[in-house]
Short mmCIF file of C-alpha atoms in Angstrom, two decimals:
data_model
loop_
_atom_site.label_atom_id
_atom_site.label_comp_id
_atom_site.label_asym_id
_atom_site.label_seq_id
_atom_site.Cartn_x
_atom_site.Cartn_y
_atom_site.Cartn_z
CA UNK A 1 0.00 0.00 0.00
CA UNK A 2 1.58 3.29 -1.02
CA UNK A 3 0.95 5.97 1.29
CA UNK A 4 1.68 9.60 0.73
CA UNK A 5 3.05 10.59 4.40
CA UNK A 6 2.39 14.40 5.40
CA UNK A 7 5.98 15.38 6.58
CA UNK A 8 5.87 19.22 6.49
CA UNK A 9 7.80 20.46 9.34
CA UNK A 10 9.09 17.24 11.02
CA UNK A 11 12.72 16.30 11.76
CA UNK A 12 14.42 13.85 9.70
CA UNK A 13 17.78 12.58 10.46
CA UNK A 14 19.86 11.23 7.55
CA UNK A 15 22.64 9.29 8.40
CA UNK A 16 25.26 9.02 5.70
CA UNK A 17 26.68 11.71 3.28
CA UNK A 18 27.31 9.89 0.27
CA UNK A 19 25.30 9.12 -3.10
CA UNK A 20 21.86 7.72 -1.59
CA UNK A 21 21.98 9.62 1.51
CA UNK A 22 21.75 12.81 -1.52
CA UNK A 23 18.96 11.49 -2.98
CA UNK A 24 16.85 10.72 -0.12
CA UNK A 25 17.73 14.06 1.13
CA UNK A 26 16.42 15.59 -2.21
CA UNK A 27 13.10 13.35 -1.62
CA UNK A 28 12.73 15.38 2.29
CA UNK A 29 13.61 18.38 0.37
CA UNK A 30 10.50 19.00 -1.48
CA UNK A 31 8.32 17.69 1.59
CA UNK A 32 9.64 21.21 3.18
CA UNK A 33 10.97 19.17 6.25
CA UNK A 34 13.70 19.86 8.33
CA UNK A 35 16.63 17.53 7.73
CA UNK A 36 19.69 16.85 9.53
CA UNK A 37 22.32 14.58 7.45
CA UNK A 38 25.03 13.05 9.82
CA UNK A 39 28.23 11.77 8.49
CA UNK A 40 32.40 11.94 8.89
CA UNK A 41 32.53 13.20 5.24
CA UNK A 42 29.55 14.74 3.05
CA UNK A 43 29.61 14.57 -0.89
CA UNK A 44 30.26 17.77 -2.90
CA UNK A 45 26.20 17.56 -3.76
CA UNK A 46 25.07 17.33 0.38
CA UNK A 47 26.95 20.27 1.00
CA UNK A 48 25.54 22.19 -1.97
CA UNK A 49 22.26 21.35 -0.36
CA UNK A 50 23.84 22.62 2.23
CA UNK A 51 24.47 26.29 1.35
CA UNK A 52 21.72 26.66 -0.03
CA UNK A 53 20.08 25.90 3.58
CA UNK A 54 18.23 23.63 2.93
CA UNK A 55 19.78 20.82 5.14
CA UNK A 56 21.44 21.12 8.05
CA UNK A 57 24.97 19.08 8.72
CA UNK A 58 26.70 17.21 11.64
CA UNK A 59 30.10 16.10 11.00
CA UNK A 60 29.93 12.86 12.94
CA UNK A 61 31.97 9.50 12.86
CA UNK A 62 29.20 6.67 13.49
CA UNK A 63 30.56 3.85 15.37
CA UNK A 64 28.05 3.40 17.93
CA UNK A 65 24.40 3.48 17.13
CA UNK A 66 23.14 4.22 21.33
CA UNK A 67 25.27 6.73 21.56
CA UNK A 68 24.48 8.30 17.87
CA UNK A 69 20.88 8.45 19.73
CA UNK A 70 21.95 10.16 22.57
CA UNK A 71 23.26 12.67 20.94
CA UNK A 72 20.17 14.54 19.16
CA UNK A 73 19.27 18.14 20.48
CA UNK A 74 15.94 17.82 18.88
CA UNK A 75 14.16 14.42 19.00
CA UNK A 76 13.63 13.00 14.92
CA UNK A 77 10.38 12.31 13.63
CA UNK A 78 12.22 10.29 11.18
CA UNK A 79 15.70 8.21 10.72
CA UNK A 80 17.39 7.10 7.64
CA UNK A 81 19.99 5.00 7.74
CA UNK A 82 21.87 5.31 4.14
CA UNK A 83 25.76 4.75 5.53
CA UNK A 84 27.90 2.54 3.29
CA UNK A 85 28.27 -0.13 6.32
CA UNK A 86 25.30 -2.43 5.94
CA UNK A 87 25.91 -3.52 9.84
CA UNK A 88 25.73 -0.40 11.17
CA UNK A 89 23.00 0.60 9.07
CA UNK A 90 20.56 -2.28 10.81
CA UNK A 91 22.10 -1.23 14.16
CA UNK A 92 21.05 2.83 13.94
CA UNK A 93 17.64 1.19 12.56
CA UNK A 94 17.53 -1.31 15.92
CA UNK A 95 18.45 1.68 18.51
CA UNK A 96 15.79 3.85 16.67
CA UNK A 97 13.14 1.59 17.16
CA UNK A 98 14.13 1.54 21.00
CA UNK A 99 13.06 4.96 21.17
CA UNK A 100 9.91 5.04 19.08
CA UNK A 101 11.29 6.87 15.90
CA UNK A 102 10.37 5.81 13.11
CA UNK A 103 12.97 4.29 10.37
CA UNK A 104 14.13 3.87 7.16
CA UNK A 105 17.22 1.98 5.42
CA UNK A 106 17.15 1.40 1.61
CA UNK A 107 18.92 -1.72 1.77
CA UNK A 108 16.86 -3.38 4.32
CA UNK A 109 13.26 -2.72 3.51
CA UNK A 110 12.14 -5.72 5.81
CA UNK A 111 13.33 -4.07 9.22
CA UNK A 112 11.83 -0.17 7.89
CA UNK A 113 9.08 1.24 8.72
CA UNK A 114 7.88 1.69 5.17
CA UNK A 115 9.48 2.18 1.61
CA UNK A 116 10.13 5.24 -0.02
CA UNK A 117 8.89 4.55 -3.58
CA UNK A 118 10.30 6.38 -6.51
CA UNK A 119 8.09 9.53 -7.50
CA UNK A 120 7.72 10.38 -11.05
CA UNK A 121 6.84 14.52 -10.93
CA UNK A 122 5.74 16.70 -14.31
CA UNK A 123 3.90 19.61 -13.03
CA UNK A 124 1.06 18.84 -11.16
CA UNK A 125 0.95 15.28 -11.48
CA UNK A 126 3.06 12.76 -8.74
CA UNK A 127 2.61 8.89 -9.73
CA UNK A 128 4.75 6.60 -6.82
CA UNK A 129 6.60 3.42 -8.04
CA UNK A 130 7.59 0.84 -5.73
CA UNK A 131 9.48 -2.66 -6.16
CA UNK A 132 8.91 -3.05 -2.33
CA UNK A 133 12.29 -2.67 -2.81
CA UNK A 134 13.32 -5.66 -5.13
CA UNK A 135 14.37 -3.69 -7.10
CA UNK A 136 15.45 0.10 -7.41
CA UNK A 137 16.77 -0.32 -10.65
CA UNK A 138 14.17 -1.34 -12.14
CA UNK A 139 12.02 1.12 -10.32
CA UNK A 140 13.84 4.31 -11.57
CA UNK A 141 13.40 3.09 -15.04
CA UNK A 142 9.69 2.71 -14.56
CA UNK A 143 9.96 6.24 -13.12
CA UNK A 144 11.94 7.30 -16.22
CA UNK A 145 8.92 6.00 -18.35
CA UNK A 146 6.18 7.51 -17.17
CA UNK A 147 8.00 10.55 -17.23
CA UNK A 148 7.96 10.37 -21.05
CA UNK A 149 4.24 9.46 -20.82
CA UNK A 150 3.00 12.40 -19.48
CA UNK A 151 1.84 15.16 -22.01
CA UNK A 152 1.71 18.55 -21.91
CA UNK A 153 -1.59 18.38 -23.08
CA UNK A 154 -2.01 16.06 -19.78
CA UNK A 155 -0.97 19.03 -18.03
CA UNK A 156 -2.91 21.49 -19.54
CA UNK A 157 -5.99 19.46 -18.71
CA UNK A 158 -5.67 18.79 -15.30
CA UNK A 159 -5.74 22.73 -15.23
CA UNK A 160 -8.94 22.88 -17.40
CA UNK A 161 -10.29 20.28 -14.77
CA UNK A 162 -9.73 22.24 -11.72
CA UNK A 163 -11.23 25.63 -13.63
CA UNK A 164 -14.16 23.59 -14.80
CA UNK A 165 -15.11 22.01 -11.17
CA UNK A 166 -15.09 25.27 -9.65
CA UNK A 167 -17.69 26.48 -11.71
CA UNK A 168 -19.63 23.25 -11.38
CA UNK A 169 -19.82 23.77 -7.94
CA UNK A 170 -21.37 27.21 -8.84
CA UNK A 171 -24.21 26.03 -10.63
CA UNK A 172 -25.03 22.35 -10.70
CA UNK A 173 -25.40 20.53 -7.38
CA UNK A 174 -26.01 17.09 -8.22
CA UNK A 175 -22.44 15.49 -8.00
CA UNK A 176 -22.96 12.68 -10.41
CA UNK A 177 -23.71 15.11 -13.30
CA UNK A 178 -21.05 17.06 -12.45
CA UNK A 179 -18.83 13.80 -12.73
CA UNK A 180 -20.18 12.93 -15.97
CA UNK A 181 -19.98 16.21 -17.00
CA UNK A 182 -15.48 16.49 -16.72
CA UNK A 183 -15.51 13.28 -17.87
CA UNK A 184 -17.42 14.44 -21.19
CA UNK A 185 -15.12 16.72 -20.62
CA UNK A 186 -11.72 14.76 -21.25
CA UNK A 187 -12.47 12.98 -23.72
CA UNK A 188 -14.35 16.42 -26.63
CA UNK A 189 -12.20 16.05 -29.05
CA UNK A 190 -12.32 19.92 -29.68
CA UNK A 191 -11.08 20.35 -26.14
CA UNK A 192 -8.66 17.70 -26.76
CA UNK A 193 -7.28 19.44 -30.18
CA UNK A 194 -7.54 22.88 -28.62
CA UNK A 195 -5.12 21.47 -25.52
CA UNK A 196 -2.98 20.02 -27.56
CA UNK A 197 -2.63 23.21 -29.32
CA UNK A 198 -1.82 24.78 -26.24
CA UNK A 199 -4.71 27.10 -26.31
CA UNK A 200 -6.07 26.66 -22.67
CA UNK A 201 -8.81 30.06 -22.23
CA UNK A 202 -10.24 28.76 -25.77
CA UNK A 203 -10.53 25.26 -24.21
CA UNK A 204 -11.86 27.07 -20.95
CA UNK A 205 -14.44 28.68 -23.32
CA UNK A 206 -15.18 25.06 -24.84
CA UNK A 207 -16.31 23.86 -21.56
CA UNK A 208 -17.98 26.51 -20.40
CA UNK A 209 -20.35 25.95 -23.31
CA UNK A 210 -20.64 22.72 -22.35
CA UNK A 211 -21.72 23.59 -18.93
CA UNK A 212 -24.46 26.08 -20.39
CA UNK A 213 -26.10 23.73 -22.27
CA UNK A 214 -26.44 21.23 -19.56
CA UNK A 215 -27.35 23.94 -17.03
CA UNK A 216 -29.93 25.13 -19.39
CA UNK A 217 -30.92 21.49 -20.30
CA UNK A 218 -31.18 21.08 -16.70
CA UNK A 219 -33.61 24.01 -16.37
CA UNK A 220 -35.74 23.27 -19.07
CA UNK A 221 -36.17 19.72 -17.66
CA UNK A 222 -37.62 21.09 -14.62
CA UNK A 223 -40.14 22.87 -16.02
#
């Protein structure tokens, strides 16, 4: 089951500076948490991260996972574990558990708390892909594809949609004809040739037609 976690504002510790520790990083990043990476050595693209304060750094050498915990000033939300030391990554994970944080390690998805799927972003639209971590690999070329998937015109429509149900809500109440109504909607080929065109307020104009004539379909009905 992929769940979408709301992470705004917590505290996630990131031990490791290298390669994946950067990437998981990037994944806090854009959840506008507030991330602390802990490692002996950071790679040149954590401490870009850094500068541009958006992480925070502790130059740390891990040998001892109880005492790593002992050592917060603010209590995590959230620990990854992403050192190269496979051992010591399954030790941090053990100690965090002690103490009720929650945990992560990418190369042990069977002791984590959950796995952070790969997340394919163009514009508005997020899709999640997850190997349950059999294979990442495999899972950033999935990402890779649906990335080339996604349209413009895709785009452009999801903005029509969210313009179109805002007026819905304005004049028709029943939510079923509303539904079939968007739907209609995404599939008018005039809409569709207009988006793909890149002409968005004509499309807007499109639907809003569309909306007359069932409004005043709905009307005459009535009477």
């Amino acid at each position: 089951m992929l769940v979408d976690l709301k992470i705004e504002n917590k505290n996630i510790v990131i031990v490791g500076g290298g390669s994946e520790s950067y990437r998981k990083a990037l994944s806090f990043v854009e959840a506008k948490t507030k991330i602390l990476v802990v490692s002996e050595e950071f790679s040149e693209n954590i401490k870009n991260l850094y500068k541009s304060g958006k992480i925070q750094l502790q130059k740390k050498k891990v040998r001892d996972a109880e005492e790593l915990m002992k050592s917060f000033e603010q209590k995590p939300d959230l620990i990854v574990a992403v050192t190269n030391n496979h051992e010591l990554n399954n030790q941090i994970i053990s100690a965090a558990k002690t103490k009720g944080f929650m945990v992560y390690a990418p190369d042990n998805p069977a002791i984590s708390d959950f796995t952070l799927p790969a997340v394919a972003k163009i514009g508005e639209v997020k899709i999640a892909i997850s190997t349950s971590g059999k294979s990442p690999a495999m899972t950033r070329a999935l990402r890779q594809k649906i990335e080339r998937i996604i349209t413009p015109e895709d785009l452009l429509q999801i903005k029509l949609q969210t313009y179109v149900r805002q007026n819905l809500k304005k004049t028709i109440n029943d939510q079923k004809i509303r539904r079939q109504i968007l739907c209609g909607i995404i599939d008018n080929t005039t809409i569709k040739r207009l988006l793909k065109e890149g002409k968005i307020s004509e499309a807007e104009r499109e639907a809003e037609k569309i909306i007359s004539k069932t409004s005043a379909f709905k009307l005459t009905d009535k009477k």
